[in-house]
GROMACS .gro file of C-alpha atoms in nm:
model
  199
    1MET     CA    1 -10.143  17.037  -6.811
    2PRO     CA    2 -10.015  17.356  -6.652
    3ASN     CA    3  -9.928  17.650  -6.870
    4ASN     CA    4  -9.597  17.764  -6.726
    5LYS     CA    5  -9.467  17.944  -7.034
    6ARG     CA    6  -9.325  18.287  -6.986
    7HIS     CA    7  -9.546  18.539  -7.171
    8THR     CA    8  -9.358  18.858  -7.088
    9ILE     CA    9  -8.993  18.950  -7.067
   10LYS     CA   10  -9.039  19.060  -6.703
   11ASN     CA   11  -9.103  18.697  -6.601
   12ILE     CA   12  -8.770  18.579  -6.733
   13LYS     CA   13  -8.494  18.620  -6.476
   14ASN     CA   14  -8.128  18.689  -6.561
   15ARG     CA   15  -8.217  18.771  -6.918
   16GLU     CA   16  -7.903  18.980  -6.972
   17GLU     CA   17  -7.665  18.683  -6.924
   18VAL     CA   18  -7.812  18.428  -7.161
   19HIS     CA   19  -7.626  18.167  -7.359
   20PRO     CA   20  -7.754  18.169  -7.722
   21TYR     CA   21  -7.851  17.802  -7.720
   22SER     CA   22  -8.004  17.783  -7.377
   23ARG     CA   23  -8.370  17.732  -7.278
   24LYS     CA   24  -8.378  18.089  -7.153
   25ALA     CA   25  -8.281  18.218  -7.504
   26ARG     CA   26  -8.564  18.017  -7.656
   27GLN     CA   27  -8.801  18.164  -7.401
   28LEU     CA   28  -8.687  18.516  -7.492
   29THR     CA   29  -8.732  18.456  -7.866
   30ARG     CA   30  -9.078  18.308  -7.803
   31VAL     CA   31  -9.175  18.618  -7.597
   32HIS     CA   32  -9.043  18.852  -7.869
   33LEU     CA   33  -9.231  18.668  -8.144
   34ARG     CA   34  -9.549  18.672  -7.936
   35ASN     CA   35  -9.523  19.050  -7.879
   36HIS     CA   36  -9.463  19.099  -8.255
   37LYS     CA   37  -9.764  18.882  -8.337
   38LEU     CA   38  -9.989  19.071  -8.095
   39ALA     CA   39  -9.875  19.408  -8.232
   40ASN     CA   40  -9.953  19.294  -8.587
   41LYS     CA   41 -10.300  19.183  -8.485
   42LYS     CA   42 -10.368  19.511  -8.308
   43GLU     CA   43 -10.254  19.708  -8.616
   44GLY     CA   44 -10.482  19.492  -8.834
   45ARG     CA   45 -10.776  19.568  -8.611
   46THR     CA   46 -10.721  19.943  -8.623
   47THR     CA   47 -10.683  19.954  -9.003
   48GLY     CA   48 -10.999  19.740  -9.032
   49ASN     CA   49 -11.187  19.992  -8.813
   50ALA     CA   50 -11.081  20.280  -9.039
   51LYS     CA   51 -11.219  20.093  -9.338
   52VAL     CA   52 -11.541  20.019  -9.156
   53GLU     CA   53 -11.581  20.383  -9.060
   54ARG     CA   54 -11.524  20.490  -9.419
   55TRP     CA   55 -11.785  20.243  -9.550
   56LEU     CA   56 -12.039  20.352  -9.288
   57TRP     CA   57 -11.984  20.716  -9.385
   58PHE     CA   58 -12.061  20.638  -9.748
   59ARG     CA   59 -12.353  20.415  -9.651
   60PHE     CA   60 -12.528  20.700  -9.465
   61ALA     CA   61 -12.420  20.972  -9.706
   62LEU     CA   62 -12.578  20.796 -10.004
   63ASP     CA   63 -12.932  20.912 -10.087
   64GLU     CA   64 -13.184  20.655  -9.957
   65SER     CA   65 -13.440  20.736 -10.228
   66GLN     CA   66 -13.208  20.619 -10.504
   67PRO     CA   67 -13.144  20.249 -10.569
   68CYS     CA   68 -12.783  20.319 -10.669
   69ALA     CA   69 -12.558  20.614 -10.745
   70THR     CA   70 -12.424  20.753 -11.067
   71LYS     CA   71 -12.052  20.796 -11.131
   72GLU     CA   72 -12.080  21.172 -11.084
   73GLN     CA   73 -12.259  21.127 -10.748
   74VAL     CA   74 -11.992  20.886 -10.626
   75HIS     CA   75 -11.714  21.125 -10.705
   76GLU     CA   76 -11.910  21.410 -10.539
   77LEU     CA   77 -11.944  21.193 -10.226
   78ILE     CA   78 -11.571  21.118 -10.231
   79ASP     CA   79 -11.503  21.493 -10.260
   80MET     CA   80 -11.732  21.556  -9.963
   81TYR     CA   81 -11.557  21.283  -9.771
   82LEU     CA   82 -11.216  21.435  -9.838
   83LYS     CA   83 -11.338  21.778  -9.720
   84ARG     CA   84 -11.509  21.653  -9.403
   85TYR     CA   85 -11.242  21.804  -9.175
   86ASP     CA   86 -11.196  22.137  -9.355
   87GLU     CA   87 -11.418  22.334  -9.115
   88GLU     CA   88 -11.232  22.199  -8.809
   89LEU     CA   89 -10.897  22.277  -8.975
   90LYS     CA   90 -11.011  22.636  -9.041
   91GLN     CA   91 -11.130  22.670  -8.683
   92LEU     CA   92 -10.796  22.539  -8.543
   93GLU     CA   93 -10.606  22.780  -8.775
   94GLN     CA   94 -10.822  23.074  -8.660
   95GLU     CA   95 -10.767  22.989  -8.293
   96ARG     CA   96 -10.395  22.971  -8.357
   97LYS     CA   97 -10.394  23.310  -8.529
   98LYS     CA   98 -10.608  23.461  -8.254
   99LYS     CA   99 -10.360  23.350  -7.988
  100GLY     CA  100 -10.066  23.466  -8.194
  101GLY     CA  101  -9.943  23.328  -8.524
  102HIS     CA  102  -9.607  23.227  -8.377
  103ARG     CA  103  -9.757  22.956  -8.164
  104LYS     CA  104  -9.707  22.591  -8.250
  105LYS     CA  105  -9.981  22.404  -8.428
  106VAL     CA  106 -10.206  22.185  -8.223
  107PRO     CA  107 -10.130  21.809  -8.267
  108ARG     CA  108 -10.486  21.761  -8.389
  109HIS     CA  109 -10.415  22.001  -8.677
  110ASP     CA  110 -10.107  21.801  -8.783
  111ILE     CA  111 -10.304  21.478  -8.764
  112LEU     CA  112 -10.592  21.611  -8.974
  113THR     CA  113 -10.364  21.757  -9.243
  114ALA     CA  114 -10.165  21.435  -9.261
  115LEU     CA  115 -10.488  21.229  -9.287
  116LYS     CA  116 -10.630  21.458  -9.556
  117SER     CA  117 -10.311  21.448  -9.765
  118SER     CA  118 -10.288  21.071  -9.738
  119GLU     CA  119 -10.653  21.029  -9.838
  120GLU     CA  120 -10.603  21.265 -10.136
  121SER     CA  121 -10.303  21.066 -10.252
  122GLU     CA  122 -10.506  20.747 -10.207
  123TYR     CA  123 -10.787  20.900 -10.418
  124ALA     CA  124 -10.530  20.980 -10.691
  125SER     CA  125 -10.407  20.620 -10.693
  126GLY     CA  126 -10.735  20.444 -10.618
  127PHE     CA  127 -10.996  20.491 -10.341
  128GLU     CA  128 -11.130  20.151 -10.234
  129LEU     CA  129 -11.503  20.158 -10.169
  130PRO     CA  130 -11.807  19.939 -10.219
  131ASP     CA  131 -11.932  19.948 -10.577
  132LEU     CA  132 -12.206  20.210 -10.546
  133LEU     CA  133 -12.302  20.190 -10.914
  134VAL     CA  134 -12.471  19.846 -10.880
  135GLU     CA  135 -12.814  19.834 -10.722
  136LYS     CA  136 -12.767  19.486 -10.564
  137ASN     CA  137 -12.441  19.596 -10.405
  138VAL     CA  138 -12.594  19.918 -10.261
  139ARG     CA  139 -12.882  19.709 -10.117
  140MET     CA  140 -12.627  19.478  -9.947
  141LEU     CA  141 -12.440  19.781  -9.815
  142ARG     CA  142 -12.758  19.925  -9.666
  143GLU     CA  143 -12.835  19.588  -9.498
  144TRP     CA  144 -12.480  19.561  -9.366
  145ASP     CA  145 -12.458  19.617  -8.991
  146GLY     CA  146 -12.099  19.741  -8.974
  147ASP     CA  147 -11.938  19.408  -8.894
  148VAL     CA  148 -11.591  19.345  -9.040
  149ASN     CA  149 -11.678  18.985  -9.119
  150GLY     CA  150 -11.964  19.095  -9.349
  151MET     CA  151 -11.738  19.318  -9.560
  152PRO     CA  152 -11.612  19.053  -9.803
  153ARG     CA  153 -11.968  18.983  -9.923
  154ILE     CA  154 -11.993  19.338 -10.064
  155ARG     CA  155 -11.817  19.389 -10.393
  156GLN     CA  156 -11.551  19.662 -10.381
  157THR     CA  157 -11.399  19.875 -10.651
  158LEU     CA  158 -11.138  20.145 -10.689
  159TYR     CA  159 -11.241  20.501 -10.770
  160ARG     CA  160 -10.967  20.721 -10.907
  161LYS     CA  161 -10.959  21.098 -10.933
  162SER     CA  162 -10.857  21.066 -11.298
  163ASP     CA  163 -11.185  20.875 -11.366
  164ALA     CA  164 -11.399  21.156 -11.228
  165PRO     CA  165 -11.625  21.302 -11.493
  166THR     CA  166 -11.523  21.665 -11.562
  167THR     CA  167 -11.717  21.720 -11.881
  168THR     CA  168 -11.952  21.978 -11.723
  169MET     CA  169 -11.668  22.187 -11.595
  170ILE     CA  170 -11.493  22.176 -11.933
  171THR     CA  171 -11.799  22.274 -12.135
  172ASP     CA  172 -11.875  22.559 -11.894
  173THR     CA  173 -11.523  22.702 -11.931
  174ILE     CA  174 -11.529  22.659 -12.307
  175GLU     CA  175 -11.864  22.845 -12.330
  176GLN     CA  176 -11.726  23.123 -12.111
  177GLU     CA  177 -11.417  23.154 -12.326
  178GLU     CA  178 -11.623  23.160 -12.644
  179THR     CA  179 -11.839  23.443 -12.519
  180LYS     CA  180 -11.532  23.640 -12.415
  181THR     CA  181 -11.343  23.592 -12.735
  182LYS     CA  182 -11.611  23.646 -12.995
  183VAL     CA  183 -11.445  23.855 -13.256
  184THR     CA  184 -11.602  23.952 -13.584
  185ILE     CA  185 -11.363  23.917 -13.868
  186PRO     CA  186 -11.442  24.138 -14.159
  187VAL     CA  187 -11.470  23.961 -14.490
  188MET     CA  188 -11.310  24.138 -14.780
  189ASP     CA  189 -11.429  24.097 -15.131
  190VAL     CA  190 -11.128  24.067 -15.354
  191ASP     CA  191 -11.177  24.051 -15.725
  192MET     CA  192 -10.905  23.865 -15.899
  193ASP     CA  193 -10.846  23.948 -16.254
  194THR     CA  194 -10.821  23.628 -16.446
  195THR     CA  195 -10.736  23.778 -16.781
  196THR     CA  196 -10.402  23.689 -16.922
  197THR     CA  197 -10.196  23.886 -17.162
  198SER     CA  198 -10.032  23.723 -17.456
  199THR     CA  199  -9.716  23.834 -17.629
   0.00000   0.00000   0.00000
C-alpha cells in the first residue's frame, strides 16, 4: 500500500484557499499535528539528556571508596554542581571588562547565568537526584551505563536546600560570638537587714 500522505506543508498545493471541511484542510491539520508531535518528542529527548548529564556528573563526582554518601556529602556535591560554571563566568566577565565594560555580554554568559539561577531555584524547591544515601542505589548508579531506559530502575529522591545540614556553621558562629562577647559581671555582696522594728 503506497504511503501518499503529505508530511510537510510544502507538499500541499493551494493551501491558502482551503475550504474548512475539505480533504486539503484535513491534510493541513494532520501535518500541523505531526509537526507538533515531533517537536514535543524532540523537547523530551533534550530534557532527558540534561537529566542524564546531571546523573553522570554525580556518579563520577561521588567518592569511589565509599559505599554511599552522607547527607552532608550529598549537599556538598550539589553545591559543587551549582558552582561548576563559576570560573567560566568570571573569565567571561574579565574579558568583557578588559575590552571595555560598556560592551554587551556574550550570549554564553547569559545562558550560564540563567542556567545557574534556574538550578538554584530548583535546589530550593527540590533537586531530583538518585538516592545517594542508600548503598544498593549507589551500586546501581555506578553500574548504570548512561542509558535513559535504565534510569527508572534507580530510586530517585528530592534534595532541598532547606534540608542541608548547617549545624557546623551555626556552632562555629556561636562559639565565635561567645569568645567575642565574654563579659565578666561583677557580683556585689549586698547584706539585707532582716530586722524589723515594732511600734
